[in-house]
Amino acid sequence: MPALTFSSVSKSFGSSEVISDFTAEIPDREFLVLLGPSGCGKSTMLRMIAGLIDISSGDLLFDGRRVNELEPRERNIAFVFQSYALYPHLTVRANIAFPLLMDRFRWWQHIPGIWSIERRRAMRLPEVARKVAEIAEIMELTPLLDRRPKTLSGGQRQRVALARALVRDPSIYLLDEPLSNLDAKLRSQMRIEISTMYQKVGKTFVYVTHDQVEAMTMGTRIVLLDGGIIQQQGTPTEIYERPANAFVARFIGSPAMNLIPVEVAHGGVRIPDAGILPVSDAPVAAGQSVTLGVRAEKIALAASGETDSTGTSRSSSASAPRRSWGSGSGMRRPRRSVPARCATSTTRASPVRSTSPSAIRARSA
Amino acid sequence: MLIVLAGFPIYWMYDTAITPRDQLFTGQPLIPDVTRTPQIFDVFTSGVPLLQWLANSSIVAFCTTFLSLLLAVLAGYGLSRYRFHGRGVVGFILFATQMLPEALLIVPLYALFAGLGLLNGLVGLVLADTAFVMPVAVWIVKSAMDSIPYEIEEAARVDGCPRFVILLRIMLPLSAPSIAAAAVIMFFDAWNEYLFASTFIQDRDKWTASVGLSSFIGEFITPLSTVFSAAIVFTIPAIVFFLLVQRHIVSGLTAGSVKG
Ligand SMILES: Nc1ncnc2c1ncn2[C@@H]1O[C@H](COP(=O)(O)OP(=O)(O)OP(=O)(O)O)[C@@H](O)[C@H]1O
Ligand SMILES: [Mg+2]
């Protein structure tokens, strides 16, 4: 049950860098979600953890032990492939049992005839049969056990792939968009199934998805990638409430966070055509252009003339020390219980993130 | 049209085989007289070791097929999955060997086999045939393995499957249709091969059937009915082999493994 340590892990295919400088520390038993838009390098990252592709530079550590050179099977992992990768010539039962048979593989089974005999014998072992039946039950595959992958629907194949990965007892589970092909009902059901599994086995999970609902509901920790670069890492709440930059703010949340170009004025920010929104203690000098981020659920209608808004924010750029914008006192809380914040980032790309809970009441224009 | 073109020699062979000799030169009936059977048994009793020749051909064809498939599976897998320097060159050389005509190879091969003492024996013939037909098999197997998704192999690696078992238990079954097709090509090539066989083998009882068959064509008389009857006998084992292998040549084995 290793803790994962990535130190400056990079991957290049030829001259194109797909992952650059991935540094993260994942404690034991976390449910890590790798989140990001299509093509950002999530699958590549997962393949490197599995040992299916080489790490171009940097180190990957399981529990402090460098595993860069270890073969996949020496890393003791389970992997669910984005494209299922079932064995098309084997039945569903044999597909699910395959990892168990491989655990029992001895060198003399290389001899073809012996392998067939051994395989048949191993399939009948009560332990193997029990495990296969158990996981098939969970994944609702019991009636399909003697079919071949060709005759299954996409969702059924995905569940076979999931079952094959979960049937063993590895120390890390790697899942690459395992629910992408399921319908909404089955998806939420499988989401619960995987979460339950996670709670039960108490192992480290790395889960790749581009679906933020999955990320938010299942993950205990999220790493958000874009273009192979970590945009932010933290718990789902942290990422939702304190987006590190405009990309994160836009990517997380539905509807996406409102990002409004404003100018810093004395005592607040000037919203074009809408006057000044009071924010105390602006982090940048008056006259600068910044971006104001407001979650939709934090905006409430108010009577004309009433601008009872307060925002707090804090700079998080490496150069600038964290600084609070005055937190509002005597403000009216919005009806929703989710804490609001306003995120800002300067146009000069120094990311600014909001901090303590605050509320903004924007005047209806 | 194509069927007619391809079928005509077969029809002609059958027709000639059953027609009595005196009729052949005065005008062969276009509609074969189905009440007559080919004089197949005459062939066996005509004093030539036809059975021996057929056996030789079978041995050569089977050994060539087996050997070239064995090499082709290993080489095809390597070419398809391992990236090494000179991979493109190897692929090109494989093709280049096919550009050389057999007749050109025969002189250096003869010299080589003479040195190794492999002349006038079936072993030498198998080696020569294998060298000549194997590149085609390598190419077929490589293409078949290219079309098997990487992820299947990766899944097997994660499941703890050793390389050789991946080749044997995953790649081989999945490329079985192409391997069967390659087997048919190898077998027919070796079965029909004439030039190497006629050059390397001197002893009459070590001849392959293709050489033996052509030996009927004498300087003065050519017993056409006998030749064509023997030709029928000659084709039967090849057809049997094809029928045995043919049921494995079905496509779509990898269907259902991956998305889309
Ligand atoms: N073997 C390869 N050779 C060259 N480029 C590759 C290779 N594998 C992946 N890439 C590139 O790396 C980038 C990231 O690919 P990856 O499969 O990791 O994306 P992803 O985040 O999993 O996307 P998706 O959500 O669509 O699955 C892509 O731009 C892709 O073109
Ligand atoms: Mg992917």
mmCIF file of N, CA and C in Angstrom, chain A residues 219-311:
data_model
loop_
_atom_site.group_PDB
_atom_site.id
_atom_site.type_symbol
_atom_site.label_atom_id
_atom_site.label_comp_id
_atom_site.label_asym_id
_atom_site.label_seq_id
_atom_site.Cartn_x
_atom_site.Cartn_y
_atom_site.Cartn_z
ATOM 1 N N GLY A 219 -12.887 11.362 -5.687
ATOM 2 C CA GLY A 219 -11.507 11.608 -5.308
ATOM 3 C C GLY A 219 -11.345 12.113 -3.891
ATOM 4 N N THR A 220 -10.254 11.693 -3.257
ATOM 5 C CA THR A 220 -9.871 12.333 -2.010
ATOM 6 C C THR A 220 -8.818 13.384 -2.310
ATOM 7 N N ARG A 221 -8.311 13.309 -3.518
ATOM 8 C CA ARG A 221 -7.268 14.216 -3.916
ATOM 9 C C ARG A 221 -7.266 14.299 -5.437
ATOM 10 N N ILE A 222 -7.115 15.505 -5.953
ATOM 11 C CA ILE A 222 -7.194 15.698 -7.400
ATOM 12 C C ILE A 222 -5.917 16.358 -7.891
ATOM 13 N N VAL A 223 -5.406 15.848 -8.993
ATOM 14 C CA VAL A 223 -4.345 16.571 -9.693
ATOM 15 C C VAL A 223 -4.916 16.981 -11.037
ATOM 16 N N LEU A 224 -4.948 18.256 -11.278
ATOM 17 C CA LEU A 224 -5.528 18.761 -12.510
ATOM 18 C C LEU A 224 -4.411 19.072 -13.493
ATOM 19 N N LEU A 225 -4.501 18.441 -14.667
ATOM 20 C CA LEU A 225 -3.462 18.593 -15.681
ATOM 21 C C LEU A 225 -3.990 19.375 -16.871
ATOM 22 N N ASP A 226 -3.121 20.140 -17.472
ATOM 23 C CA ASP A 226 -3.439 20.683 -18.793
ATOM 24 C C ASP A 226 -2.143 20.780 -19.583
ATOM 25 N N GLY A 227 -2.140 20.233 -20.770
ATOM 26 C CA GLY A 227 -0.944 20.263 -21.601
ATOM 27 C C GLY A 227 0.257 19.630 -20.916
ATOM 28 N N GLY A 228 0.008 18.616 -20.077
ATOM 29 C CA GLY A 228 1.099 17.909 -19.429
ATOM 30 C C GLY A 228 1.688 18.636 -18.234
ATOM 31 N N ILE A 229 1.079 19.758 -17.856
ATOM 32 C CA ILE A 229 1.604 20.528 -16.729
ATOM 33 C C ILE A 229 0.555 20.528 -15.621
ATOM 34 N N ILE A 230 1.006 20.286 -14.397
ATOM 35 C CA ILE A 230 0.075 20.312 -13.270
ATOM 36 C C ILE A 230 -0.451 21.728 -13.090
ATOM 37 N N GLN A 231 -1.761 21.860 -13.110
ATOM 38 C CA GLN A 231 -2.354 23.173 -12.890
ATOM 39 C C GLN A 231 -2.617 23.400 -11.408
ATOM 40 N N GLN A 232 -3.061 22.340 -10.760
ATOM 41 C CA GLN A 232 -3.317 22.458 -9.335
ATOM 42 C C GLN A 232 -3.472 21.073 -8.748
ATOM 43 N N GLN A 233 -3.063 20.900 -7.503
ATOM 44 C CA GLN A 233 -3.376 19.664 -6.810
ATOM 45 C C GLN A 233 -3.898 19.975 -5.433
ATOM 46 N N GLY A 234 -4.834 19.153 -4.995
ATOM 47 C CA GLY A 234 -5.436 19.384 -3.693
ATOM 48 C C GLY A 234 -6.691 18.554 -3.551
ATOM 49 N N THR A 235 -7.403 18.759 -2.463
ATOM 50 C CA THR A 235 -8.648 18.041 -2.276
ATOM 51 C C THR A 235 -9.699 18.659 -3.192
ATOM 52 N N PRO A 236 -10.781 17.929 -3.447
ATOM 53 C CA PRO A 236 -11.825 18.483 -4.311
ATOM 54 C C PRO A 236 -12.308 19.848 -3.822
ATOM 55 N N THR A 237 -12.485 19.990 -2.504
ATOM 56 C CA THR A 237 -12.961 21.266 -1.976
ATOM 57 C C THR A 237 -11.973 22.383 -2.259
ATOM 58 N N GLU A 238 -10.710 22.097 -2.029
ATOM 59 C CA GLU A 238 -9.687 23.113 -2.289
ATOM 60 C C GLU A 238 -9.728 23.575 -3.740
ATOM 61 N N ILE A 239 -9.827 22.586 -4.620
ATOM 62 C CA ILE A 239 -9.784 22.933 -6.036
ATOM 63 C C ILE A 239 -11.025 23.707 -6.440
ATOM 64 N N TYR A 240 -12.141 23.343 -5.856
ATOM 65 C CA TYR A 240 -13.373 24.044 -6.190
ATOM 66 C C TYR A 240 -13.358 25.451 -5.614
ATOM 67 N N GLU A 241 -12.883 25.564 -4.402
ATOM 68 C CA GLU A 241 -13.002 26.851 -3.727
ATOM 69 C C GLU A 241 -11.838 27.783 -3.981
ATOM 70 N N ARG A 242 -10.690 27.236 -4.231
ATOM 71 C CA ARG A 242 -9.543 28.103 -4.454
ATOM 72 C C ARG A 242 -8.820 27.727 -5.728
ATOM 73 N N PRO A 243 -9.449 27.918 -6.852
ATOM 74 C CA PRO A 243 -8.754 27.588 -8.096
ATOM 75 C C PRO A 243 -7.463 28.383 -8.212
ATOM 76 N N ALA A 244 -6.416 27.714 -8.620
ATOM 77 C CA ALA A 244 -5.115 28.355 -8.640
ATOM 78 C C ALA A 244 -4.971 29.327 -9.789
ATOM 79 N N ASN A 245 -5.707 29.103 -10.845
ATOM 80 C CA ASN A 245 -5.600 30.008 -11.979
ATOM 81 C C ASN A 245 -6.882 29.963 -12.800
ATOM 82 N N ALA A 246 -6.913 30.744 -13.823
ATOM 83 C CA ALA A 246 -8.135 30.882 -14.604
ATOM 84 C C ALA A 246 -8.525 29.562 -15.266
ATOM 85 N N PHE A 247 -7.518 28.737 -15.667
ATOM 86 C CA PHE A 247 -7.848 27.453 -16.299
ATOM 87 C C PHE A 247 -8.648 26.572 -15.353
ATOM 88 N N VAL A 248 -8.143 26.463 -14.119
ATOM 89 C CA VAL A 248 -8.824 25.631 -13.136
ATOM 90 C C VAL A 248 -10.216 26.175 -12.874
ATOM 91 N N ALA A 249 -10.304 27.486 -12.746
ATOM 92 C CA ALA A 249 -11.590 28.117 -12.460
ATOM 93 C C ALA A 249 -12.596 27.798 -13.558
ATOM 94 N N ARG A 250 -12.133 27.803 -14.766
ATOM 95 C CA ARG A 250 -13.030 27.529 -15.888
ATOM 96 C C ARG A 250 -13.363 26.049 -15.983
ATOM 97 N N PHE A 251 -12.372 25.193 -15.686
ATOM 98 C CA PHE A 251 -12.539 23.757 -15.896
ATOM 99 C C PHE A 251 -13.451 23.123 -14.844
ATOM 100 N N ILE A 252 -13.342 23.605 -13.616
ATOM 101 C CA ILE A 252 -14.073 22.990 -12.515
ATOM 102 C C ILE A 252 -15.348 23.773 -12.246
ATOM 103 N N GLY A 253 -16.420 23.040 -12.042
ATOM 104 C CA GLY A 253 -17.678 23.667 -11.690
ATOM 105 C C GLY A 253 -18.602 23.727 -12.884
ATOM 106 N N SER A 254 -19.878 23.526 -12.615
ATOM 107 C CA SER A 254 -20.846 23.588 -13.697
ATOM 108 C C SER A 254 -22.071 24.326 -13.181
ATOM 109 N N PRO A 255 -22.418 25.489 -13.657
ATOM 110 C CA PRO A 255 -21.735 26.204 -14.729
ATOM 111 C C PRO A 255 -20.344 26.673 -14.295
ATOM 112 N N ALA A 256 -19.501 26.944 -15.291
ATOM 113 C CA ALA A 256 -18.147 27.360 -14.975
ATOM 114 C C ALA A 256 -18.154 28.690 -14.233
ATOM 115 N N MET A 257 -17.067 28.936 -13.524
ATOM 116 C CA MET A 257 -16.966 30.188 -12.775
ATOM 117 C C MET A 257 -17.001 31.383 -13.731
ATOM 118 N N ASN A 258 -17.695 32.425 -13.303
ATOM 119 C CA ASN A 258 -17.706 33.640 -14.121
ATOM 120 C C ASN A 258 -16.369 34.338 -13.984
ATOM 121 N N LEU A 259 -15.761 34.624 -15.094
ATOM 122 C CA LEU A 259 -14.494 35.344 -15.062
ATOM 123 C C LEU A 259 -14.719 36.690 -15.743
ATOM 124 N N ILE A 260 -14.548 37.733 -14.967
ATOM 125 C CA ILE A 260 -14.856 39.068 -15.473
ATOM 126 C C ILE A 260 -13.592 39.914 -15.450
ATOM 127 N N PRO A 261 -13.221 40.492 -16.578
ATOM 128 C CA PRO A 261 -12.067 41.385 -16.575
ATOM 129 C C PRO A 261 -12.427 42.679 -15.846
ATOM 130 N N VAL A 262 -11.667 43.020 -14.839
ATOM 131 C CA VAL A 262 -11.955 44.235 -14.061
ATOM 132 C C VAL A 262 -10.663 45.019 -13.875
ATOM 133 N N GLU A 263 -10.855 46.193 -13.348
ATOM 134 C CA GLU A 263 -9.703 47.035 -13.074
ATOM 135 C C GLU A 263 -9.699 47.326 -11.581
ATOM 136 N N VAL A 264 -8.551 47.242 -10.974
ATOM 137 C CA VAL A 264 -8.492 47.497 -9.538
ATOM 138 C C VAL A 264 -8.639 48.986 -9.281
ATOM 139 N N ALA A 265 -9.574 49.298 -8.396
ATOM 140 C CA ALA A 265 -9.775 50.702 -8.034
ATOM 141 C C ALA A 265 -9.587 50.812 -6.531
ATOM 142 N N HIS A 266 -9.637 52.011 -6.028
ATOM 143 C CA HIS A 266 -9.507 52.177 -4.585
ATOM 144 C C HIS A 266 -10.729 51.610 -3.906
ATOM 145 N N GLY A 267 -10.494 50.691 -2.985
ATOM 146 C CA GLY A 267 -11.595 50.136 -2.214
ATOM 147 C C GLY A 267 -12.351 49.039 -2.930
ATOM 148 N N GLY A 268 -11.877 48.628 -4.089
ATOM 149 C CA GLY A 268 -12.592 47.540 -4.756
ATOM 150 C C GLY A 268 -12.122 47.377 -6.182
ATOM 151 N N VAL A 269 -12.966 46.727 -6.972
ATOM 152 C CA VAL A 269 -12.625 46.568 -8.378
ATOM 153 C C VAL A 269 -13.712 47.200 -9.223
ATOM 154 N N ARG A 270 -13.305 47.770 -10.326
ATOM 155 C CA ARG A 270 -14.254 48.429 -11.203
ATOM 156 C C ARG A 270 -14.710 47.449 -12.278
ATOM 157 N N ILE A 271 -16.000 47.134 -12.251
ATOM 158 C CA ILE A 271 -16.554 46.263 -13.285
ATOM 159 C C ILE A 271 -17.059 47.156 -14.401
ATOM 160 N N PRO A 272 -16.638 46.914 -15.624
ATOM 161 C CA PRO A 272 -17.057 47.783 -16.724
ATOM 162 C C PRO A 272 -18.579 47.864 -16.796
ATOM 163 N N ASP A 273 -19.083 49.041 -16.950
ATOM 164 C CA ASP A 273 -20.528 49.318 -17.065
ATOM 165 C C ASP A 273 -21.312 48.996 -15.806
ATOM 166 N N ALA A 274 -20.662 48.669 -14.702
ATOM 167 C CA ALA A 274 -21.444 48.298 -13.532
ATOM 168 C C ALA A 274 -20.947 48.955 -12.249
ATOM 169 N N GLY A 275 -20.004 49.784 -12.359
ATOM 170 C CA GLY A 275 -19.552 50.488 -11.168
ATOM 171 C C GLY A 275 -18.539 49.702 -10.370
ATOM 172 N N ILE A 276 -18.334 50.164 -9.141
ATOM 173 C CA ILE A 276 -17.283 49.570 -8.330
ATOM 174 C C ILE A 276 -17.862 48.539 -7.384
ATOM 175 N N LEU A 277 -17.223 47.378 -7.381
ATOM 176 C CA LEU A 277 -17.583 46.330 -6.438
ATOM 177 C C LEU A 277 -16.600 46.428 -5.286
ATOM 178 N N PRO A 278 -17.098 46.709 -4.096
ATOM 179 C CA PRO A 278 -16.158 46.944 -3.000
ATOM 180 C C PRO A 278 -15.402 45.680 -2.614
ATOM 181 N N VAL A 279 -14.128 45.750 -2.650
ATOM 182 C CA VAL A 279 -13.265 44.692 -2.145
ATOM 183 C C VAL A 279 -12.160 45.419 -1.417
ATOM 184 N N SER A 280 -12.004 45.080 -0.173
ATOM 185 C CA SER A 280 -11.007 45.839 0.565
ATOM 186 C C SER A 280 -9.614 45.260 0.353
ATOM 187 N N ASP A 281 -8.638 46.083 0.475
ATOM 188 C CA ASP A 281 -7.243 45.662 0.477
ATOM 189 C C ASP A 281 -6.875 44.875 -0.772
ATOM 190 N N ALA A 282 -6.991 45.522 -1.905
ATOM 191 C CA ALA A 282 -6.655 44.863 -3.162
ATOM 192 C C ALA A 282 -5.203 44.429 -3.171
ATOM 193 N N PRO A 283 -4.897 43.274 -3.734
ATOM 194 C CA PRO A 283 -3.531 42.767 -3.717
ATOM 195 C C PRO A 283 -2.622 43.465 -4.716
ATOM 196 N N VAL A 284 -3.206 44.139 -5.645
ATOM 197 C CA VAL A 284 -2.382 44.833 -6.624
ATOM 198 C C VAL A 284 -2.752 46.307 -6.632
ATOM 199 N N ALA A 285 -1.851 47.069 -7.158
ATOM 200 C CA ALA A 285 -2.045 48.514 -7.121
ATOM 201 C C ALA A 285 -3.249 48.929 -7.959
ATOM 202 N N ALA A 286 -3.866 50.015 -7.561
ATOM 203 C CA ALA A 286 -5.019 50.523 -8.287
ATOM 204 C C ALA A 286 -4.636 50.800 -9.730
ATOM 205 N N GLY A 287 -5.558 50.545 -10.633
ATOM 206 C CA GLY A 287 -5.297 50.806 -12.034
ATOM 207 C C GLY A 287 -4.881 49.582 -12.810
ATOM 208 N N GLN A 288 -4.535 48.513 -12.083
ATOM 209 C CA GLN A 288 -4.135 47.287 -12.769
ATOM 210 C C GLN A 288 -5.358 46.537 -13.291
ATOM 211 N N SER A 289 -5.166 45.832 -14.396
ATOM 212 C CA SER A 289 -6.242 44.983 -14.901
ATOM 213 C C SER A 289 -6.103 43.592 -14.294
ATOM 214 N N VAL A 290 -7.171 43.059 -13.741
ATOM 215 C CA VAL A 290 -7.161 41.713 -13.183
ATOM 216 C C VAL A 290 -8.441 41.005 -13.629
ATOM 217 N N THR A 291 -8.518 39.718 -13.315
ATOM 218 C CA THR A 291 -9.730 38.974 -13.624
ATOM 219 C C THR A 291 -10.439 38.638 -12.325
ATOM 220 N N LEU A 292 -11.713 38.933 -12.289
ATOM 221 C CA LEU A 292 -12.513 38.634 -11.110
ATOM 222 C C LEU A 292 -13.299 37.359 -11.388
ATOM 223 N N GLY A 293 -13.184 36.399 -10.491
ATOM 224 C CA GLY A 293 -13.929 35.162 -10.668
ATOM 225 C C GLY A 293 -15.018 35.038 -9.630
ATOM 226 N N VAL A 294 -16.222 34.762 -10.077
ATOM 227 C CA VAL A 294 -17.347 34.617 -9.154
ATOM 228 C C VAL A 294 -18.119 33.366 -9.516
ATOM 229 N N ARG A 295 -18.382 32.500 -8.543
ATOM 230 C CA ARG A 295 -19.233 31.343 -8.794
ATOM 231 C C ARG A 295 -20.675 31.815 -8.927
ATOM 232 N N ALA A 296 -21.364 31.239 -9.858
ATOM 233 C CA ALA A 296 -22.729 31.672 -10.141
ATOM 234 C C ALA A 296 -23.608 31.591 -8.905
ATOM 235 N N GLU A 297 -23.413 30.535 -8.099
ATOM 236 C CA GLU A 297 -24.317 30.364 -6.956
ATOM 237 C C GLU A 297 -24.073 31.400 -5.865
ATOM 238 N N LYS A 298 -23.028 32.210 -6.019
ATOM 239 C CA LYS A 298 -22.727 33.240 -5.036
ATOM 240 C C LYS A 298 -23.341 34.577 -5.402
ATOM 241 N N ILE A 299 -23.991 34.626 -6.511
ATOM 242 C CA ILE A 299 -24.575 35.892 -6.943
ATOM 243 C C ILE A 299 -26.064 35.862 -6.631
ATOM 244 N N ALA A 300 -26.503 36.889 -5.947
ATOM 245 C CA ALA A 300 -27.934 36.983 -5.657
ATOM 246 C C ALA A 300 -28.423 38.346 -6.115
ATOM 247 N N LEU A 301 -29.660 38.398 -6.458
ATOM 248 C CA LEU A 301 -30.218 39.680 -6.892
ATOM 249 C C LEU A 301 -30.458 40.570 -5.679
ATOM 250 N N ALA A 302 -30.228 41.842 -5.851
ATOM 251 C CA ALA A 302 -30.473 42.773 -4.754
ATOM 252 C C ALA A 302 -31.195 43.992 -5.315
ATOM 253 N N ALA A 303 -31.791 44.766 -4.417
ATOM 254 C CA ALA A 303 -32.501 45.961 -4.853
ATOM 255 C C ALA A 303 -31.509 46.948 -5.453
ATOM 256 N N SER A 304 -31.996 47.738 -6.367
ATOM 257 C CA SER A 304 -31.138 48.699 -7.031
ATOM 258 C C SER A 304 -30.512 49.651 -6.024
ATOM 259 N N GLY A 305 -29.269 49.915 -6.194
ATOM 260 C CA GLY A 305 -28.588 50.838 -5.300
ATOM 261 C C GLY A 305 -27.902 50.160 -4.152
ATOM 262 N N GLU A 306 -28.301 48.949 -3.884
ATOM 263 C CA GLU A 306 -27.705 48.250 -2.747
ATOM 264 C C GLU A 306 -26.505 47.428 -3.211
ATOM 265 N N THR A 307 -25.348 47.762 -2.777
ATOM 266 C CA THR A 307 -24.182 46.957 -3.146
ATOM 267 C C THR A 307 -23.527 46.438 -1.890
ATOM 268 N N ASP A 308 -24.100 45.405 -1.421
ATOM 269 C CA ASP A 308 -23.634 44.831 -0.168
ATOM 270 C C ASP A 308 -22.717 43.660 -0.477
ATOM 271 N N SER A 309 -21.605 43.966 -1.033
ATOM 272 C CA SER A 309 -20.750 42.849 -1.428
ATOM 273 C C SER A 309 -19.401 42.944 -0.748
ATOM 274 N N THR A 310 -18.898 41.823 -0.505
ATOM 275 C CA THR A 310 -17.579 41.789 0.088
ATOM 276 C C THR A 310 -16.807 40.649 -0.531
ATOM 277 N N GLY A 311 -15.613 40.871 -0.848
ATOM 278 C CA GLY A 311 -14.806 39.782 -1.384
ATOM 279 C C GLY A 311 -13.515 39.707 -0.618
#
